[in-house]
Short mmCIF file of C-alpha atoms and ligand atoms in Angstrom, two decimals:
data_model
loop_
_atom_site.label_atom_id
_atom_site.label_comp_id
_atom_site.label_asym_id
_atom_site.label_seq_id
_atom_site.Cartn_x
_atom_site.Cartn_y
_atom_site.Cartn_z
CA MET A 100 -21.65 96.95 74.30
CA LEU A 101 -25.20 95.88 73.78
CA LYS A 102 -27.61 98.51 72.68
CA ARG A 103 -31.29 98.47 73.51
CA GLY A 104 -32.20 97.21 70.03
CA ASP A 105 -29.62 94.46 70.24
CA VAL A 106 -31.12 93.13 73.45
CA ALA A 107 -34.56 92.95 71.84
CA ARG A 108 -33.12 91.21 68.80
CA LEU A 109 -31.17 88.83 70.99
CA ALA A 110 -34.25 87.98 73.02
CA ARG A 111 -36.05 87.16 69.78
CA VAL A 112 -33.18 85.03 68.56
CA VAL A 113 -33.08 83.17 71.85
CA ALA A 114 -36.83 82.54 71.67
CA GLU A 115 -36.56 81.28 68.11
CA THR A 116 -33.63 78.96 68.69
CA ARG A 117 -34.61 77.51 72.02
CA GLU A 118 -35.21 74.09 70.51
CA THR A 119 -32.02 74.01 68.50
CA GLU A 120 -29.47 75.13 71.03
CA ILE A 121 -25.94 73.87 70.91
CA GLY A 122 -23.87 73.00 73.93
CA CYS A 123 -20.43 74.17 74.95
CA ASP A 124 -18.70 71.27 73.17
CA GLU A 125 -20.31 71.98 69.83
CA CYS A 126 -19.86 75.71 70.29
CA PHE A 127 -16.17 75.22 71.00
CA GLU A 128 -15.78 73.13 67.84
CA LYS A 129 -17.24 75.89 65.73
CA LEU A 130 -15.66 78.79 67.54
CA ASP A 131 -12.60 78.92 65.26
CA GLY A 132 -14.74 79.33 62.17
CA PHE A 133 -17.01 81.78 63.91
CA ALA A 134 -14.08 83.97 64.92
CA GLU A 135 -12.65 83.86 61.39
CA VAL A 136 -15.98 84.90 59.89
CA GLU A 137 -16.20 87.69 62.45
CA LEU A 138 -12.70 88.92 61.64
CA SER A 139 -13.35 88.81 57.90
CA GLY A 140 -15.97 91.49 58.49
CA LEU A 141 -18.97 89.30 57.78
CA GLU A 142 -21.97 88.89 60.04
CA ALA A 143 -20.86 85.84 61.99
CA ARG A 144 -24.02 85.82 64.05
CA SER A 145 -26.29 85.66 61.04
CA MET A 146 -24.15 83.04 59.32
CA MET A 147 -23.73 80.89 62.40
CA PRO A 148 -26.67 81.87 64.59
CA LEU A 149 -26.41 78.90 66.95
CA VAL A 150 -22.86 79.73 67.87
CA GLY A 151 -23.71 83.40 68.23
CA ASP A 152 -26.67 82.50 70.36
CA HIS A 153 -24.60 80.29 72.63
CA ILE A 154 -21.88 82.90 73.02
CA GLY A 155 -24.56 85.40 73.97
CA LYS A 156 -25.73 83.19 76.79
CA CYS A 157 -22.62 81.38 77.96
CA SER A 158 -19.96 83.53 79.59
CA ASP A 159 -17.41 80.70 79.45
CA CYS A 160 -17.65 80.35 75.70
CA ARG A 161 -17.84 84.10 75.26
CA SER A 162 -14.54 84.64 77.03
CA THR A 163 -13.00 81.81 75.01
CA PHE A 164 -14.30 83.48 71.86
CA GLU A 165 -12.89 86.85 72.89
CA ALA A 166 -9.50 85.30 73.66
CA LEU A 167 -9.60 83.63 70.25
CA LEU A 168 -10.41 86.91 68.52
CA THR A 169 -7.54 88.61 70.29
CA ALA A 170 -5.17 85.81 69.32
CA LEU A 171 -6.31 85.85 65.69
CA ARG A 172 -6.01 89.62 65.42
CA ARG A 173 -2.45 89.41 66.61
CA THR A 174 -1.37 87.10 63.78
ZN1 LIG B 323 -20.79 77.43 76.44
#
């Protein structure tokens, strides 16, 4: 769940990355790596901010990411 502080931080990130957004295709390509970073306990969003940013805004990619996380956790 997003906390109040997270929303503010997210809004700032969105504002800062507006000119360097990635699309669904590029996000999808990097989603594997992003999920692995996330599962390794590192800050995936700070290491791959564009992917994190896209997932924050795109519900399609977010649900793909969540499915990926679930699948990776199971292995
Ligand atoms: Zn997307």
